[in-house]
Amino acid sequence: MTNKNLVVIGTHWGDEGKGKIVDLLTESVTAVVRFQGGHNAGHTLVVEGKKTVLHLIPSGILHPNVRCFIGNGVVLSIPDLLKEIQELENAGVAVRDRMMISLDCPIIMPYHVALDQSVEQRRGNQKIGTTGRGIGPAYEDKVGRRGIRLRDLLDKEQLVFKLEELLHHHNFMLEQYYGAPPVTLQACLAASYDFLAELTPMMGDVLSALAGFRKTGASVLFEGAQGALLDIDHGTYPFVTSSNTTAGAISSGCGVGPRYLDYILGITKAYTTRVGEGPFPTELKDDVGRRLAEKGHEFGATTGRPRRCGWLDVHALQRVVEMNSLTGLCITKLDVLDGLKEIALCTDYEVDAAGDTTPVYEMMPGWETPTESVKSFSELPENARAYLARIEALCGIPIDIISTGPDRSETIIKRTLI
Ligand code: GDP
Ligand code: IMO
Ligand code: MG
């Protein structure tokens, strides 16, 4: 089928394995688009044993002819973007001639990073546990209608005028409220304007380019960052990121209307993890939790922080299916559950008078035969298939892809999506 637009969304608190699946599915598309978030994301791709970690660049980049887009919904750290491009180029991946970055992307400036860190420090034990990359403050300036966008680099005089105003505002907060050093105009220009010549060939009208693909029947893949439970509106507020991470963000984040999305795939880890602070009802602080962390190598791809681990929260997933209108699921890291005697699925929450949440579990038998690297569904142990079938039944949508290892090839495709 032609002209099928595919969406990949994380269903929990991020790090579900979106990067691996986007890379895999890119084989069948013309373009891959990021539409929200920033370099708080860390997407890991493993191809024939070689690992690549991407933060801003769409996870389709390893496929030589695919076009990659950064939509207006993404907050852009220019030095980090260029560093990532350079690293890919050093590894022999051509990037610049097939990347387009929206002129409307808000730019992350040094004062955003300083504010992110100052706000977190002041919050003390109430901190969010952000990635400290200026994401929240950059989105605040965007909705405050005072942010600097990529297109602002095209007029230096106006840019300096706007930056001086912003520095006045933010340095007041940094110095007077947070007791932090001020940020200079020089530092802001060095993180933005100074790269104008390098950026210009990649700057463009993403909305028009994507409309062009639609008109020619080319398929496009939209790559979500973070996960639905980190969504600014639907997530575990205030322990969330500052963007909408759900499928609804695609239209606002790159200009492709909701009618043009054909298949929305939720990426769900076979258990649940979270990095940073905030509620996590199914968190396991025991040996099983430690075992999941160890076997799943659960350390953040962006900050290196250990990820908290727990049982799969299907109760939360049911809401996520609804809010994203998910078509199907991809279950990743099934292999990490290999060898467990019993596996629990959280199907409900009990909330007491004090507001504390206790998960309600359904117990499933584990499996002895490893699923690691298995590439066909029929080779999965019966209990693993029963586990997957139970998730399908509870969510009311099919599991179309199963991932059994980090490598692109360690995947079971039950249904071809495009
Ligand atoms: P993303 O942010 O959703 O792209 O996920 P990350 O890349 O941050 O984290 C997922 C981690 O799990 C990465 O280290 C992947 O290489 C790894 N991974 C992905 N799928 C699988 C899988 O099926 N099995 C195992 N063992 N590891 C996987
Ligand atoms: P990917 O795309 C996991 C978390 C941070 C913190 C909260 C807010 O790799 O799944 P922010 O810096 O965004 O203001 O931090 O969100 N967070 C992520 N957790 N994976 C991510 O991205 C994340 N991006 C942000 O840990 O709890
Ligand atoms: Mg990640």
Short mmCIF file of C-alpha atoms and ligand atoms in Angstrom, two decimals:
data_model
loop_
_atom_site.label_atom_id
_atom_site.label_comp_id
_atom_site.label_asym_id
_atom_site.label_seq_id
_atom_site.Cartn_x
_atom_site.Cartn_y
_atom_site.Cartn_z
CA MET A 1 0.00 0.00 0.00
CA THR A 2 1.36 3.44 -0.80
CA ASN A 3 1.15 6.70 1.06
CA LYS A 4 0.83 5.17 4.45
CA ASN A 5 1.96 7.46 7.20
CA LEU A 6 3.20 5.76 10.30
CA VAL A 7 3.58 7.11 13.82
CA VAL A 8 5.81 5.72 16.59
CA ILE A 9 4.94 6.73 20.15
CA GLY A 10 6.44 5.62 23.48
CA THR A 11 3.70 4.36 25.78
CA HIS A 12 5.21 4.90 29.24
CA TRP A 13 8.01 7.15 30.57
CA GLY A 14 10.37 6.95 27.57
CA ASP A 15 13.19 4.59 26.60
CA GLU A 16 10.80 1.92 25.33
CA GLY A 17 13.06 1.19 22.37
CA LYS A 18 11.53 3.68 19.90
CA GLY A 19 14.86 4.35 18.18
CA LYS A 20 15.42 0.71 17.31
CA ILE A 21 11.92 0.33 15.86
CA VAL A 22 12.03 3.62 13.93
CA ASP A 23 15.32 2.53 12.37
CA LEU A 24 13.81 -0.81 11.44
CA LEU A 25 10.61 0.63 9.94
CA THR A 26 12.49 3.34 8.05
CA GLU A 27 13.32 0.74 5.44
CA SER A 28 9.81 1.25 4.01
CA VAL A 29 9.50 5.05 4.14
CA THR A 30 10.76 8.13 2.30
CA ALA A 31 11.16 10.40 5.31
CA VAL A 32 11.37 10.38 9.11
CA VAL A 33 10.18 13.36 11.18
CA ARG A 34 10.77 14.48 14.77
CA PHE A 35 7.89 16.68 15.93
CA GLN A 36 8.45 17.39 19.65
CA GLY A 37 11.00 17.27 22.44
CA GLY A 38 14.65 18.04 21.98
CA HIS A 39 18.00 16.55 22.87
CA ASN A 40 16.54 15.27 26.14
CA ALA A 41 15.78 12.19 24.01
CA GLY A 42 18.29 9.38 23.63
CA HIS A 43 17.47 6.84 20.94
CA THR A 44 19.72 3.81 20.56
CA LEU A 45 20.19 1.98 17.27
CA VAL A 46 22.21 -1.21 16.90
CA VAL A 47 22.96 -2.43 13.40
CA GLU A 48 25.13 -5.50 12.98
CA GLY A 49 26.52 -4.94 16.46
CA LYS A 50 27.39 -1.26 15.85
CA LYS A 51 25.70 1.13 18.28
CA THR A 52 24.57 4.68 17.45
CA VAL A 53 22.85 6.98 19.97
CA LEU A 54 20.77 9.82 18.55
CA HIS A 55 19.31 12.77 20.44
CA LEU A 56 17.92 15.23 17.88
CA ILE A 57 18.45 13.58 14.53
CA PRO A 58 15.61 11.29 13.45
CA SER A 59 16.36 7.59 13.90
CA GLY A 60 15.97 6.94 10.17
CA ILE A 61 19.33 8.56 9.40
CA LEU A 62 21.26 5.30 9.02
CA HIS A 63 19.28 4.44 5.89
CA PRO A 64 21.24 6.26 3.17
CA ASN A 65 18.47 7.68 1.02
CA VAL A 66 15.94 8.63 3.65
CA ARG A 67 15.11 12.30 4.24
CA CYS A 68 15.12 13.48 7.85
CA PHE A 69 13.07 16.39 9.22
CA ILE A 70 13.04 18.33 12.45
CA GLY A 71 9.62 19.94 12.80
CA ASN A 72 8.71 23.23 14.44
CA GLY A 73 7.59 21.43 17.62
CA VAL A 74 11.18 20.48 18.46
CA VAL A 75 13.28 22.77 20.67
CA LEU A 76 16.68 23.02 19.09
CA SER A 77 20.10 23.17 20.70
CA ILE A 78 22.21 24.23 17.74
CA PRO A 79 25.63 23.22 19.14
CA ASP A 80 24.25 19.80 20.11
CA LEU A 81 22.67 19.30 16.71
CA LEU A 82 25.88 20.14 14.89
CA LYS A 83 27.90 17.93 17.22
CA GLU A 84 25.57 15.03 16.46
CA ILE A 85 25.83 15.65 12.72
CA GLN A 86 29.62 15.76 13.00
CA GLU A 87 29.72 12.47 14.90
CA LEU A 88 27.57 10.78 12.27
CA GLU A 89 29.72 12.19 9.48
CA ASN A 90 32.84 10.95 11.25
CA ALA A 91 31.22 7.51 11.23
CA GLY A 92 30.66 7.80 7.48
CA VAL A 93 26.97 8.75 7.52
CA ALA A 94 26.12 11.69 5.24
CA VAL A 95 23.58 13.93 6.96
CA ARG A 96 23.46 17.55 5.76
CA ASP A 97 22.13 16.97 2.25
CA ARG A 98 19.07 15.09 3.51
CA MET A 99 18.22 17.00 6.68
CA MET A 100 15.67 19.80 6.86
CA ILE A 101 15.08 21.81 10.02
CA SER A 102 12.00 23.97 10.39
CA LEU A 103 12.56 27.73 10.36
CA ASP A 104 10.03 27.87 13.20
CA CYS A 105 11.97 25.70 15.67
CA PRO A 106 12.48 27.50 18.99
CA ILE A 107 16.18 27.71 19.86
CA ILE A 108 17.50 26.52 23.21
CA MET A 109 19.78 29.30 24.45
CA PRO A 110 22.38 29.15 27.24
CA TYR A 111 19.99 30.94 29.62
CA HIS A 112 17.51 28.07 29.21
CA VAL A 113 20.12 25.58 30.35
CA ALA A 114 21.12 27.84 33.27
CA LEU A 115 17.46 28.24 34.27
CA ASP A 116 16.70 24.51 33.99
CA GLN A 117 19.56 23.73 36.35
CA SER A 118 18.79 26.59 38.75
CA VAL A 119 15.10 25.70 38.98
CA GLU A 120 15.94 22.07 39.70
CA GLN A 121 18.47 23.02 42.34
CA ARG A 122 16.00 25.29 44.08
CA ARG A 123 13.32 22.61 44.06
CA GLY A 124 15.65 20.43 46.16
CA ASN A 125 13.94 17.17 47.01
CA GLN A 126 10.91 18.27 44.98
CA LYS A 127 12.99 18.27 41.82
CA ILE A 128 11.65 16.78 38.57
CA GLY A 129 14.95 15.12 37.69
CA THR A 130 15.13 16.82 34.29
CA THR A 131 17.89 16.12 31.82
CA GLY A 132 19.20 19.64 32.59
CA ARG A 133 19.27 20.57 28.92
CA GLY A 134 17.05 23.63 28.98
CA ILE A 135 14.02 21.88 27.49
CA GLY A 136 11.38 23.21 29.92
CA PRO A 137 12.53 26.86 29.92
CA ALA A 138 12.78 26.85 26.09
CA TYR A 139 9.15 25.70 25.82
CA GLU A 140 8.18 28.32 28.42
CA ASP A 141 9.62 31.06 26.22
CA LYS A 142 7.82 29.58 23.20
CA VAL A 143 4.38 29.72 24.80
CA GLY A 144 5.32 33.03 26.39
CA ARG A 145 5.61 34.33 22.79
CA ARG A 146 9.09 35.69 23.33
CA GLY A 147 11.25 32.77 22.17
CA ILE A 148 13.95 32.99 19.52
CA ARG A 149 13.20 30.82 16.50
CA LEU A 150 15.61 29.52 13.92
CA ARG A 151 14.37 32.09 11.40
CA ASP A 152 15.41 34.88 13.78
CA LEU A 153 19.04 34.13 12.95
CA LEU A 154 18.42 35.59 9.50
CA ASP A 155 18.27 39.18 10.81
CA LYS A 156 21.16 39.84 13.17
CA GLU A 157 20.07 43.31 14.22
CA GLN A 158 16.61 42.12 15.26
CA LEU A 159 18.11 39.03 16.85
CA VAL A 160 20.39 41.10 19.08
CA PHE A 161 17.47 43.37 19.98
CA LYS A 162 15.31 40.37 21.00
CA LEU A 163 18.15 38.68 22.84
CA GLU A 164 18.90 41.81 24.85
CA GLU A 165 15.29 41.95 26.00
CA LEU A 166 15.33 38.25 26.90
CA LEU A 167 18.65 38.52 28.71
CA HIS A 168 17.28 41.41 30.72
CA HIS A 169 14.37 39.22 31.78
CA HIS A 170 16.19 35.94 32.37
CA ASN A 171 19.31 37.38 33.96
CA PHE A 172 17.11 39.15 36.47
CA MET A 173 15.71 35.75 37.47
CA LEU A 174 19.07 34.00 37.36
CA GLU A 175 20.90 36.59 39.43
CA GLN A 176 18.25 38.01 41.72
CA TYR A 177 16.12 34.94 42.35
CA TYR A 178 18.39 31.96 41.88
CA GLY A 179 21.72 33.56 42.79
CA ALA A 180 23.28 32.16 39.62
CA PRO A 181 25.73 33.90 37.27
CA PRO A 182 24.20 35.88 34.37
CA VAL A 183 24.38 34.78 30.75
CA THR A 184 26.05 37.06 28.20
CA LEU A 185 24.86 38.14 24.76
CA GLN A 186 28.15 36.84 23.48
CA ALA A 187 27.39 33.33 24.79
CA CYS A 188 23.94 33.40 23.14
CA LEU A 189 25.32 34.42 19.77
CA ALA A 190 28.05 31.82 20.06
CA ALA A 191 25.37 29.15 20.56
CA SER A 192 23.22 30.30 17.65
CA TYR A 193 24.10 33.06 15.18
CA ASP A 194 27.71 31.97 14.83
CA PHE A 195 26.50 28.75 13.16
CA LEU A 196 24.21 30.48 10.66
CA ALA A 197 26.31 29.69 7.60
CA GLU A 198 26.48 26.03 8.57
CA LEU A 199 22.76 25.85 9.25
CA THR A 200 21.38 27.78 6.29
CA PRO A 201 21.42 24.88 3.78
CA MET A 202 19.38 22.77 6.20
CA MET A 203 16.78 25.40 7.12
CA GLY A 204 13.43 25.09 5.38
CA ASP A 205 9.66 24.93 5.29
CA VAL A 206 8.99 21.47 6.72
CA LEU A 207 5.21 21.75 6.36
CA SER A 208 5.50 22.28 2.60
CA ALA A 209 8.07 19.52 2.15
CA LEU A 210 5.83 17.04 3.98
CA ALA A 211 2.80 18.15 1.98
CA GLY A 212 4.85 17.38 -1.12
CA PHE A 213 5.43 13.80 0.04
CA ARG A 214 1.75 13.35 0.68
CA LYS A 215 0.85 14.54 -2.78
CA THR A 216 3.27 12.11 -4.40
CA GLY A 217 2.11 9.19 -2.26
CA ALA A 218 5.40 8.79 -0.38
CA SER A 219 5.24 7.26 3.11
CA VAL A 220 6.47 9.22 6.10
CA LEU A 221 7.29 8.03 9.61
CA PHE A 222 6.75 10.31 12.62
CA GLU A 223 9.12 9.57 15.47
CA GLY A 224 7.89 10.44 18.95
CA ALA A 225 10.38 11.19 21.70
CA GLN A 226 9.83 10.53 25.42
CA GLY A 227 6.63 8.64 26.26
CA ALA A 228 2.92 9.25 26.76
CA LEU A 229 3.20 9.34 30.56
CA LEU A 230 5.69 12.23 30.22
CA ASP A 231 3.14 14.25 28.20
CA ILE A 232 2.69 17.77 29.60
CA ASP A 233 -1.11 17.35 29.66
CA HIS A 234 -1.77 13.62 30.02
CA GLY A 235 1.32 12.51 31.92
CA THR A 236 2.21 12.30 35.60
CA TYR A 237 2.25 16.09 36.04
CA PRO A 238 4.34 17.85 37.24
CA PHE A 239 6.82 14.98 36.75
CA VAL A 240 6.64 15.22 32.98
CA THR A 241 8.54 16.83 30.14
CA SER A 242 7.40 20.17 28.70
CA SER A 243 5.98 18.99 25.37
CA ASN A 244 3.02 16.94 24.26
CA THR A 245 4.51 13.53 23.59
CA THR A 246 1.30 11.94 22.32
CA ALA A 247 0.13 11.49 18.73
CA GLY A 248 -1.92 14.68 18.84
CA ALA A 249 1.34 16.64 18.84
CA ILE A 250 2.16 15.66 15.27
CA SER A 251 -0.15 18.18 13.67
CA SER A 252 1.06 21.10 15.75
CA GLY A 253 4.66 19.88 15.73
CA CYS A 254 5.26 19.60 11.98
CA GLY A 255 2.13 20.70 10.17
CA VAL A 256 0.70 17.36 9.05
CA GLY A 257 -3.03 17.26 9.75
CA PRO A 258 -4.60 14.43 11.80
CA ARG A 259 -6.44 12.92 8.84
CA TYR A 260 -3.13 12.01 7.22
CA LEU A 261 -1.98 9.58 9.89
CA ASP A 262 -2.70 5.98 8.97
CA TYR A 263 -1.13 3.76 11.59
CA ILE A 264 -0.13 4.71 15.14
CA LEU A 265 2.25 2.24 16.76
CA GLY A 266 2.79 2.26 20.52
CA ILE A 267 6.22 1.07 21.64
CA THR A 268 5.90 -0.72 24.97
CA LYS A 269 8.70 -2.28 26.94
CA ALA A 270 7.81 -5.77 28.25
CA TYR A 271 8.27 -4.27 31.74
CA THR A 272 8.24 -0.61 32.74
CA THR A 273 11.05 1.85 33.47
CA ARG A 274 11.34 5.47 34.46
CA VAL A 275 14.31 7.81 34.73
CA GLY A 276 14.00 10.89 36.91
CA GLU A 277 11.58 11.56 39.76
CA GLY A 278 7.83 11.05 39.98
CA PRO A 279 5.22 8.40 40.64
CA PHE A 280 5.81 4.86 39.39
CA PRO A 281 3.20 2.55 40.93
CA THR A 282 4.69 -0.74 39.67
CA GLU A 283 8.29 0.10 40.62
CA LEU A 284 10.23 -2.83 42.10
CA LYS A 285 12.88 -1.94 44.65
CA ASP A 286 13.75 -5.60 45.25
CA ASP A 287 15.94 -8.21 43.57
CA VAL A 288 13.54 -8.55 40.64
CA GLY A 289 13.82 -4.81 39.95
CA ARG A 290 17.61 -4.99 40.15
CA ARG A 291 17.62 -7.99 37.86
CA LEU A 292 15.54 -6.18 35.23
CA ALA A 293 17.88 -3.17 35.45
CA GLU A 294 20.94 -5.35 35.06
CA LYS A 295 19.69 -7.63 32.30
CA GLY A 296 18.05 -4.74 30.45
CA HIS A 297 21.10 -2.46 30.86
CA GLU A 298 18.76 0.19 32.16
CA PHE A 299 20.90 3.29 32.17
CA GLY A 300 19.75 6.50 30.45
CA ALA A 301 21.05 7.00 26.89
CA THR A 302 21.22 10.77 27.49
CA THR A 303 22.30 11.28 31.10
CA GLY A 304 23.60 7.82 32.02
CA ARG A 305 21.37 7.80 35.12
CA PRO A 306 20.08 4.40 36.31
CA ARG A 307 16.50 3.77 35.25
CA ARG A 308 13.97 2.66 37.84
CA CYS A 309 12.38 -0.69 36.86
CA GLY A 310 9.06 -2.41 37.57
CA TRP A 311 6.32 -4.62 36.18
CA LEU A 312 4.45 -3.65 33.05
CA ASP A 313 1.78 -1.11 33.86
CA VAL A 314 -1.08 -2.19 31.60
CA HIS A 315 -3.56 -0.06 33.52
CA ALA A 316 -1.70 3.06 32.42
CA LEU A 317 -1.24 1.53 28.95
CA GLN A 318 -5.00 1.22 28.48
CA ARG A 319 -5.35 4.99 28.86
CA VAL A 320 -2.40 5.52 26.55
CA VAL A 321 -4.04 3.35 23.85
CA GLU A 322 -7.05 5.63 24.06
CA MET A 323 -5.32 9.03 24.14
CA ASN A 324 -3.16 8.17 21.12
CA SER A 325 -5.73 6.12 19.22
CA LEU A 326 -3.05 3.44 18.91
CA THR A 327 -3.53 1.01 16.04
CA GLY A 328 -1.16 -1.61 17.37
CA LEU A 329 1.69 -2.27 19.77
CA CYS A 330 5.30 -3.27 19.53
CA ILE A 331 6.57 -5.06 22.66
CA THR A 332 10.31 -4.59 23.16
CA LYS A 333 12.86 -6.22 25.43
CA LEU A 334 10.84 -9.41 25.84
CA ASP A 335 14.19 -11.19 26.22
CA VAL A 336 14.87 -9.32 29.47
CA LEU A 337 12.05 -11.29 31.12
CA ASP A 338 13.64 -14.64 30.17
CA GLY A 339 14.13 -16.97 33.11
CA LEU A 340 11.76 -15.27 35.56
CA LYS A 341 9.52 -17.73 37.43
CA GLU A 342 6.54 -15.43 37.50
CA ILE A 343 5.68 -12.19 35.77
CA ALA A 344 3.14 -9.67 37.03
CA LEU A 345 0.91 -7.44 34.94
CA CYS A 346 -0.65 -4.40 36.58
CA THR A 347 -4.28 -4.27 35.52
CA ASP A 348 -5.66 -1.71 37.96
CA TYR A 349 -4.76 0.76 40.72
CA GLU A 350 -6.20 0.85 44.21
CA VAL A 351 -6.06 4.37 45.56
CA ASP A 352 -6.45 4.83 49.30
CA ALA A 353 -7.92 7.81 51.16
CA ALA A 354 -4.48 9.43 51.39
CA GLY A 355 -4.12 9.20 47.60
CA ASP A 356 -1.47 6.46 47.67
CA THR A 357 -1.64 4.09 44.73
CA THR A 358 -1.25 0.32 45.06
CA PRO A 359 -1.12 -1.66 41.82
CA VAL A 360 -3.43 -4.62 41.35
CA TYR A 361 -1.54 -7.49 39.69
CA GLU A 362 -2.42 -10.47 37.58
CA MET A 363 0.27 -13.15 37.80
CA MET A 364 1.49 -14.99 34.72
CA PRO A 365 3.93 -17.90 34.58
CA GLY A 366 7.41 -17.10 33.24
CA TRP A 367 9.41 -19.14 30.70
CA GLU A 368 12.69 -21.04 30.75
CA THR A 369 13.47 -21.22 27.03
CA PRO A 370 15.18 -17.95 26.05
CA THR A 371 13.43 -15.56 23.68
CA GLU A 372 16.67 -13.68 23.06
CA SER A 373 17.28 -13.10 19.34
CA VAL A 374 14.19 -15.12 18.35
CA LYS A 375 12.94 -13.95 14.96
CA SER A 376 9.73 -15.89 14.45
CA PHE A 377 6.61 -15.88 16.57
CA SER A 378 6.15 -19.64 16.51
CA GLU A 379 9.57 -20.10 18.12
CA LEU A 380 8.59 -18.15 21.22
CA PRO A 381 7.93 -20.25 24.31
CA GLU A 382 4.24 -20.85 24.95
CA ASN A 383 4.22 -18.82 28.17
CA ALA A 384 5.78 -15.84 26.39
CA ARG A 385 3.05 -16.03 23.78
CA ALA A 386 0.45 -16.23 26.55
CA TYR A 387 1.95 -13.12 28.16
CA LEU A 388 1.71 -11.22 24.89
CA ALA A 389 -1.83 -12.48 24.26
CA ARG A 390 -2.90 -11.23 27.70
CA ILE A 391 -1.52 -7.75 26.95
CA GLU A 392 -3.39 -7.74 23.64
CA ALA A 393 -6.62 -8.79 25.32
CA LEU A 394 -6.30 -6.14 28.04
CA CYS A 395 -5.49 -3.38 25.54
CA GLY A 396 -7.89 -4.41 22.79
CA ILE A 397 -5.30 -3.90 20.02
CA PRO A 398 -2.87 -6.31 18.35
CA ILE A 399 0.83 -6.68 19.06
CA ASP A 400 2.27 -6.40 15.56
CA ILE A 401 6.00 -6.32 16.36
CA ILE A 402 8.05 -8.02 19.09
CA SER A 403 11.65 -7.11 19.83
CA THR A 404 13.94 -9.76 21.30
CA GLY A 405 17.27 -7.95 21.36
CA PRO A 406 18.84 -4.53 20.67
CA ASP A 407 19.95 -5.31 17.11
CA ARG A 408 17.81 -4.29 14.13
CA SER A 409 17.65 -7.95 13.13
CA GLU A 410 16.43 -9.23 16.51
CA THR A 411 12.80 -8.62 15.74
CA ILE A 412 9.60 -10.54 15.07
CA ILE A 413 7.30 -8.81 12.59
CA LYS A 414 3.85 -10.34 12.96
CA ARG A 415 2.19 -7.91 10.59
CA THR A 416 3.77 -5.72 7.95
CA LEU A 417 2.69 -2.18 8.78
CA ILE A 418 3.50 -0.42 5.53
P1 GDP B 1 14.21 4.99 23.13
O1 GDP B 1 14.52 6.25 23.87
O2 GDP B 1 12.77 4.62 23.22
O3 GDP B 1 14.71 5.00 21.71
O4 GDP B 1 15.01 3.83 23.88
P2 GDP B 1 16.54 3.87 24.37
O5 GDP B 1 17.42 3.70 23.20
O6 GDP B 1 16.78 5.05 25.25
O7 GDP B 1 16.57 2.62 25.34
C1 GDP B 1 16.28 1.34 24.90
C2 GDP B 1 17.50 0.43 25.18
O8 GDP B 1 17.12 -0.91 25.02
C3 GDP B 1 18.64 0.66 24.22
O9 GDP B 1 19.84 0.40 24.88
C4 GDP B 1 18.38 -0.39 23.13
O10 GDP B 1 19.57 -0.79 22.45
C5 GDP B 1 17.86 -1.53 23.96
N1 GDP B 1 16.87 -2.40 23.29
C6 GDP B 1 15.91 -2.07 22.39
N2 GDP B 1 15.16 -3.15 22.09
C7 GDP B 1 15.64 -4.17 22.82
C8 GDP B 1 15.26 -5.54 22.98
O11 GDP B 1 14.30 -6.03 22.40
N3 GDP B 1 16.00 -6.30 23.85
C9 GDP B 1 17.05 -5.79 24.53
N4 GDP B 1 17.71 -6.59 25.36
N5 GDP B 1 17.44 -4.50 24.41
C10 GDP B 1 16.75 -3.72 23.57
P1 IMO B 2 13.49 9.22 25.08
O1 IMO B 2 13.05 9.89 23.82
C1 IMO B 2 13.23 8.99 29.42
C2 IMO B 2 12.41 12.71 31.56
C3 IMO B 2 13.51 13.21 32.47
C4 IMO B 2 12.67 13.88 33.53
C5 IMO B 2 11.52 14.48 32.75
C6 IMO B 2 11.69 15.95 32.41
O2 IMO B 2 14.89 8.72 25.07
O3 IMO B 2 12.49 8.20 25.52
P2 IMO B 2 13.18 17.25 30.65
O4 IMO B 2 14.68 17.35 30.53
O5 IMO B 2 12.49 16.71 29.46
O6 IMO B 2 12.56 18.53 31.14
O7 IMO B 2 12.97 16.19 31.86
O8 IMO B 2 11.43 13.74 31.55
N1 IMO B 2 12.81 12.47 30.16
C7 IMO B 2 13.02 11.25 29.65
N2 IMO B 2 13.00 10.03 30.23
N3 IMO B 2 13.45 9.09 28.10
C8 IMO B 2 13.44 10.31 27.49
O9 IMO B 2 13.51 10.43 26.15
C9 IMO B 2 13.27 11.45 28.28
N4 IMO B 2 13.24 12.78 28.01
C10 IMO B 2 12.94 13.38 29.17
O10 IMO B 2 14.27 12.17 32.98
O11 IMO B 2 12.12 12.90 34.39
MG MG B 3 15.83 6.95 25.32
#
